[in-house]
């Protein structure tokens, strides 16, 4: 009945995915229309589109950026300023920065169709041409010195369709279709986009990465292993670099190195979730701003999000180091207290065993009263909860009928999600769960 009702609702209203796609379809149509117009412009004019889009964001945020720079200069110019005054100024900076992010988000929403069309047209030209020749600039020359797939010939930069990625020569043969445009819009909006194998997840990311990199505040692309991080940075890199956007991968560089710091300053930074996480932890342990490697986080896309945020997230990231007191370990400080606690519990458990022996003395004969069985069983169960490996207890449990009585009492306290267990544990200093290898004070 409920299934039929759900089907009826879906027929009337559609499911969530269908409704989301209907909202996205007009944007996809707009991207396609702009894409048709871009086909007729030159390679240089296509690259110039990126500068135009960046200029729109700069114009939208220039007043706030100027105000932030002014406030920071006020602090720098007054080293003797009181801490309270500095905090008040930086509170203003944070408020303006938040407002700035809202302005950037608004501008990105407006330029999204054109930005996506530019990326798709770039991918199409790489796919359909063996080489793309443009006017060379300093950025092209720097990239050519480090990458395959780009040659400088006089005043011209020649981008090739083939380049090296993770030690293998690849031939660019992809362009974005509507399914990738839909995925790219969903990712930009902060949603989880699920795509089947072969639908081009890696290609999808180029759209929102390019769009958000236009703000100049850095984009992180998080992957599950260092091979994918290195491969994707080299595979997708030329699409961004063609438009003057720097690309790097933190997994190529040593932690706390100038090279890794530089990688974080790139427009697009690839890396594994563990390395991003450890750099974050190390930065929080830094004593001076100069030792920081990350800049302020702005936008990130997480590849294989189920692995990163569910599977990998179960393993904590831990940075360990020497104890403050050198060879004097916390163990030495805590051992006397633990011994004292154990001895008190041992005396208690020995008393409970004696009580259980007294109450259950006639259990074999069947002459024992019901009250004695209940009280003796509870004392025995408490002994087992307190110190299950205590030799006097193990010896007593080996007697006929005693273990069965303990198990019967245990079954009573385990029922109804152990709601009565606190009564059994109330007299103990700690309990030991052998099955879970745990101790609770």
XYZ file of C-alpha atoms in Angstrom:
441
model
C 0.000 0.000 0.000
C 2.759 2.407 0.990
C 4.704 1.511 -2.164
C 1.715 2.341 -4.367
C 1.250 5.658 -2.567
C 4.928 6.525 -3.089
C 4.692 5.678 -6.802
C 1.616 7.892 -7.120
C 3.426 10.826 -5.472
C 6.396 10.350 -7.833
C 4.081 10.417 -10.829
C 2.554 13.688 -9.636
C 5.622 15.499 -8.311
C 8.568 13.500 -9.723
C 11.476 12.342 -7.546
C 14.165 14.661 -6.129
C 16.713 13.919 -8.873
C 14.209 14.609 -11.640
C 13.202 17.916 -10.051
C 16.833 18.968 -9.678
C 17.564 18.133 -13.315
C 14.528 20.134 -14.479
C 15.925 23.181 -12.663
C 19.332 22.627 -14.270
C 18.107 22.047 -17.844
C 17.597 25.775 -18.690
C 21.206 26.449 -17.599
C 22.441 23.570 -19.780
C 20.526 25.046 -22.710
C 22.170 28.434 -22.068
C 25.633 26.808 -21.967
C 24.972 25.107 -25.284
C 23.871 28.385 -26.884
C 26.999 30.208 -25.694
C 29.094 27.244 -26.826
C 27.818 27.623 -30.381
C 28.937 31.265 -30.397
C 32.411 30.378 -29.091
C 33.105 27.987 -31.972
C 33.745 30.880 -34.341
C 36.253 32.846 -32.237
C 40.043 32.458 -32.391
C 42.153 30.492 -29.922
C 43.557 33.728 -28.493
C 40.067 35.179 -28.075
C 38.968 31.994 -26.320
C 41.828 32.375 -23.842
C 40.949 36.047 -23.382
C 37.506 34.988 -22.124
C 39.150 33.830 -18.887
C 40.678 37.253 -18.249
C 37.286 38.828 -18.855
C 35.558 36.525 -16.382
C 38.244 37.142 -13.748
C 37.851 40.892 -14.235
C 34.136 40.658 -13.442
C 34.871 39.033 -10.083
C 37.599 41.578 -9.305
C 35.188 44.409 -10.088
C 32.460 42.924 -7.884
C 34.780 42.537 -4.880
C 37.286 45.387 -5.273
C 35.751 47.626 -2.584
C 35.764 44.849 0.012
C 39.268 43.713 -0.955
C 40.525 47.284 -0.614
C 38.910 47.607 2.804
C 40.458 44.300 3.982
C 43.905 45.404 2.780
C 43.458 48.736 4.550
C 42.543 47.088 7.874
C 45.457 44.641 7.701
C 47.854 47.503 6.939
C 46.555 49.325 10.002
C 47.591 46.383 12.159
C 50.971 45.977 10.434
C 51.758 49.687 10.822
C 51.027 49.623 14.559
C 53.062 46.820 16.161
C 52.346 48.193 19.640
C 48.575 47.966 19.153
C 46.718 46.296 22.026
C 45.587 42.726 21.444
C 41.947 43.644 22.048
C 42.153 46.308 19.337
C 43.772 43.851 16.931
C 41.027 41.319 17.587
C 38.381 43.945 16.903
C 40.008 44.776 13.560
C 40.316 41.143 12.540
C 36.665 40.595 13.463
C 35.899 43.310 10.912
C 38.150 41.571 8.385
C 36.306 38.276 8.902
C 32.920 39.959 8.487
C 33.999 41.662 5.255
C 35.542 38.412 3.971
C 32.239 36.608 4.568
C 30.411 39.328 2.652
C 33.035 39.020 -0.077
C 32.413 35.289 -0.412
C 28.708 35.996 -0.889
C 29.534 38.481 -3.650
C 31.849 35.957 -5.317
C 29.184 33.259 -5.140
C 26.615 35.601 -6.697
C 29.006 36.544 -9.512
C 29.992 32.910 -10.145
C 26.328 31.982 -10.500
C 25.935 34.649 -13.183
C 29.037 33.730 -15.166
C 28.592 29.931 -14.787
C 27.058 29.352 -18.261
C 29.835 31.250 -20.036
C 32.599 29.681 -17.895
C 31.310 26.151 -18.515
C 31.014 26.899 -22.243
C 34.635 28.106 -22.317
C 35.898 24.905 -20.686
C 33.860 22.709 -23.011
C 35.009 24.595 -26.094
C 38.627 24.233 -24.896
C 38.164 20.461 -24.514
C 36.581 20.276 -27.970
C 39.475 22.107 -29.615
C 42.047 19.882 -27.907
C 40.092 16.850 -29.116
C 39.684 17.988 -32.731
C 43.142 19.539 -33.342
C 46.576 17.945 -33.175
C 47.977 21.338 -32.109
C 46.551 24.660 -30.919
C 48.703 27.710 -31.637
C 48.300 30.866 -29.546
C 50.317 33.972 -28.729
C 52.854 32.972 -26.076
C 52.973 34.707 -22.710
C 55.241 34.315 -19.688
C 52.931 31.740 -18.132
C 53.137 29.580 -21.277
C 56.923 29.745 -21.157
C 56.996 28.638 -17.520
C 54.645 25.740 -18.223
C 56.646 24.660 -21.294
C 59.768 24.395 -19.125
C 58.048 21.911 -16.816
C 55.523 20.002 -18.935
C 55.307 17.962 -22.097
C 52.634 18.860 -24.607
C 53.586 22.529 -24.968
C 56.293 24.018 -27.183
C 57.355 27.642 -27.532
C 58.205 28.699 -31.077
C 59.232 32.325 -31.165
C 56.213 34.379 -30.157
C 53.858 31.409 -30.406
C 52.873 28.732 -27.880
C 51.950 25.416 -29.478
C 49.710 23.215 -27.324
C 49.647 19.574 -28.413
C 46.814 17.087 -28.212
C 49.183 14.553 -26.602
C 51.058 14.877 -23.305
C 52.420 12.755 -20.460
C 50.264 11.875 -17.448
C 51.570 9.576 -14.674
C 54.352 8.302 -16.952
C 52.015 7.442 -19.837
C 51.384 9.440 -23.004
C 47.700 10.310 -23.303
C 45.779 11.628 -26.271
C 43.010 14.048 -25.352
C 39.761 12.631 -26.768
C 37.052 14.021 -24.515
C 34.568 16.865 -24.509
C 31.683 17.661 -22.197
C 28.191 16.460 -23.065
C 24.985 17.437 -21.298
C 25.375 14.743 -18.610
C 28.757 16.241 -17.660
C 27.310 19.760 -17.642
C 24.564 18.620 -15.258
C 27.138 16.951 -12.999
C 29.320 20.065 -13.042
C 26.445 22.331 -12.000
C 25.523 19.942 -9.173
C 29.120 19.921 -7.899
C 29.360 23.712 -7.996
C 26.204 23.893 -5.885
C 27.843 21.695 -3.242
C 25.800 18.586 -3.971
C 26.895 14.974 -4.254
C 26.881 13.936 -7.920
C 26.712 10.194 -8.497
C 27.806 9.040 -11.956
C 28.239 5.614 -13.450
C 31.612 4.281 -14.583
C 32.411 5.713 -18.000
C 30.249 8.822 -17.656
C 33.322 11.009 -17.230
C 33.581 11.935 -13.546
C 37.117 13.243 -13.934
C 36.068 15.419 -16.872
C 33.027 16.734 -14.959
C 35.267 18.233 -12.280
C 37.049 20.496 -14.793
C 33.896 22.640 -15.068
C 33.372 23.727 -11.429
C 37.136 23.712 -10.774
C 37.711 26.231 -13.570
C 34.707 28.314 -12.496
C 35.765 28.587 -8.857
C 39.449 29.085 -9.710
C 38.439 32.323 -11.463
C 38.122 33.909 -8.006
C 41.883 33.488 -7.514
C 41.512 32.040 -4.016
C 42.485 28.461 -4.827
C 40.591 25.255 -5.513
C 41.390 21.897 -3.924
C 40.608 18.645 -5.706
C 40.735 15.824 -3.158
C 41.331 12.243 -4.329
C 41.665 8.903 -2.555
C 45.256 7.954 -3.430
C 48.457 9.619 -4.559
C 48.467 7.920 -7.967
C 45.099 9.458 -8.879
C 46.157 12.830 -7.477
C 49.322 12.905 -9.615
C 47.655 11.433 -12.701
C 44.651 13.761 -12.676
C 46.794 16.848 -12.065
C 48.826 15.987 -15.187
C 45.885 14.661 -17.216
C 43.487 17.564 -16.646
C 46.173 20.186 -16.012
C 46.533 21.523 -19.591
C 42.823 22.429 -19.722
C 43.417 24.900 -16.866
C 46.937 25.915 -17.894
C 45.739 26.813 -21.387
C 43.765 29.570 -19.637
C 46.652 30.758 -17.475
C 45.666 28.866 -14.332
C 48.502 27.256 -12.345
C 48.161 23.583 -11.368
C 50.121 21.540 -8.820
C 49.857 18.393 -6.713
C 50.870 18.404 -3.037
C 51.706 14.680 -3.114
C 54.692 15.449 -5.357
C 56.367 17.505 -2.624
C 57.683 16.896 0.887
C 55.627 18.138 3.873
C 56.605 21.570 5.250
C 58.676 22.304 2.138
C 58.656 25.493 0.080
C 57.512 23.412 -2.899
C 54.434 22.204 -1.038
C 53.704 25.748 0.139
C 53.913 26.840 -3.498
C 51.551 24.012 -4.501
C 48.917 25.414 -2.152
C 49.281 28.823 -3.808
C 48.371 27.331 -7.214
C 44.984 28.124 -8.718
C 44.173 24.392 -8.739
C 45.725 22.077 -6.142
C 45.366 18.290 -6.362
C 46.124 15.961 -3.458
C 45.004 13.047 -1.324
C 42.644 13.485 1.604
C 45.313 12.268 4.053
C 47.913 14.788 2.882
C 45.416 17.668 2.976
C 44.415 16.526 6.469
C 47.950 16.166 7.809
C 48.959 19.561 6.416
C 45.954 21.042 8.217
C 47.036 19.402 11.488
C 50.650 20.499 11.077
C 49.541 24.069 10.347
C 47.559 24.084 13.584
C 50.760 23.158 15.428
C 52.828 25.922 13.782
C 54.208 28.640 16.026
C 54.676 31.319 13.347
C 52.680 32.292 10.235
C 55.771 31.694 8.094
C 55.624 27.965 8.866
C 52.084 27.559 7.517
C 51.769 25.736 4.197
C 48.032 26.035 3.501
C 46.233 29.237 2.699
C 42.639 29.866 3.740
C 40.296 27.214 2.343
C 37.958 28.450 -0.387
C 36.455 25.648 -2.487
C 37.050 21.899 -2.755
C 35.740 18.963 -4.733
C 36.031 15.500 -3.215
C 36.454 12.641 -5.690
C 35.182 9.200 -4.575
C 33.318 10.997 -1.797
C 31.977 7.765 -0.276
C 35.510 6.428 0.223
C 36.936 9.705 1.548
C 34.126 10.790 3.890
C 32.941 7.341 5.044
C 35.582 4.613 4.645
C 38.775 6.643 5.125
C 37.147 8.886 7.735
C 37.016 5.936 10.137
C 40.788 6.093 10.503
C 41.835 9.164 12.509
C 44.786 11.291 11.419
C 47.288 11.393 14.288
C 50.533 13.325 14.579
C 52.653 11.925 17.403
C 55.808 13.249 19.025
C 57.925 12.997 22.176
C 56.306 13.574 25.548
C 57.043 16.941 27.167
C 59.057 15.308 29.999
C 61.326 13.249 27.761
C 61.839 9.743 29.149
C 59.298 10.131 31.937
C 56.217 8.547 30.413
C 52.617 9.021 31.495
C 52.668 5.291 32.292
C 55.006 5.876 35.233
C 52.751 8.587 36.615
C 49.531 6.592 36.293
C 50.762 3.120 37.314
C 50.566 3.667 41.125
C 47.008 4.991 40.808
C 45.953 2.048 38.655
C 47.526 -0.391 41.122
C 45.638 1.257 43.987
C 42.367 1.066 42.049
C 42.971 -2.580 41.150
C 43.760 -3.563 44.755
C 40.581 -1.925 46.046
C 38.550 -3.727 43.359
C 40.313 -7.025 44.164
C 39.352 -6.795 47.833
C 35.771 -6.038 46.812
C 35.605 -8.963 44.372
C 37.071 -11.409 46.918
C 34.325 -10.336 49.315
C 31.702 -10.849 46.582
C 33.072 -14.340 45.852
C 32.846 -15.211 49.542
C 29.234 -13.954 49.589
C 28.404 -15.972 46.465
C 29.929 -19.133 47.994
C 27.862 -18.671 51.137
C 24.591 -18.033 49.272
C 25.087 -20.780 46.698
C 26.528 -23.384 49.079
C 23.566 -25.720 48.691
C 22.977 -25.240 44.963
C 23.921 -28.887 44.271
C 21.471 -30.245 46.811
C 18.548 -28.247 45.480
C 17.799 -27.071 49.048
C 18.805 -23.469 48.427
C 16.160 -20.758 48.754
C 15.103 -18.584 45.845
C 16.418 -15.439 47.548
C 19.813 -17.025 48.111
C 19.975 -18.068 44.458
C 19.177 -14.506 43.336
C 21.570 -12.822 45.762
C 24.340 -15.391 45.268
C 23.980 -15.200 41.485
C 24.225 -11.385 41.589
C 27.368 -11.496 43.778
C 28.891 -14.049 41.415
C 27.983 -11.983 38.328
C 29.442 -8.830 39.912
C 32.671 -10.717 40.599
C 32.826 -11.723 36.954
C 32.163 -8.130 35.821
C 34.822 -6.837 38.198
C 37.782 -9.193 37.672
C 36.904 -12.096 35.338
C 40.480 -13.453 35.347
C 40.898 -13.564 39.154
C 42.093 -17.049 40.118
C 39.760 -17.555 43.133
C 36.818 -16.714 40.834
C 37.972 -19.080 38.081
C 38.393 -21.861 40.659
C 34.911 -21.236 42.100
C 33.370 -21.143 38.604
C 34.754 -24.609 37.886
C 32.528 -26.116 40.594
C 29.390 -27.928 39.391
C 26.439 -25.639 38.627
C 28.241 -22.379 39.471
C 29.052 -21.246 35.939
C 25.525 -22.055 34.810
C 24.169 -19.894 37.607
C 26.451 -16.999 36.592
C 25.338 -17.296 32.935
C 21.703 -17.343 33.994
C 22.183 -14.148 36.027
C 24.115 -12.560 33.148
C 21.281 -13.346 30.731
C 18.848 -11.523 33.033
C 20.953 -8.334 33.085
C 21.663 -8.454 29.352
C 17.992 -8.460 28.373
C 16.094 -5.321 27.324
C 19.285 -3.657 26.077
C 20.957 -3.995 29.496
C 18.619 -1.493 31.127
C 19.171 -3.125 34.584
C 22.947 -3.519 34.163
C 23.730 -0.327 36.091
C 22.276 -1.930 39.226
C 24.690 -4.848 38.974
C 27.651 -2.516 38.326
C 26.807 0.046 41.011
C 29.092 -1.470 43.689
C 32.120 -1.911 41.398
C 34.921 0.594 40.817
C 35.253 -0.500 37.186
C 33.875 -3.180 34.878
C 35.706 -5.323 32.372
C 34.067 -6.386 29.088
C 36.107 -9.359 27.916
C 34.277 -9.677 24.593
C 34.966 -6.052 23.666
C 38.404 -5.842 25.318
C 37.257 -2.716 27.170
C 37.304 -1.301 30.690
C 34.822 1.263 31.993
C 35.350 3.219 35.200
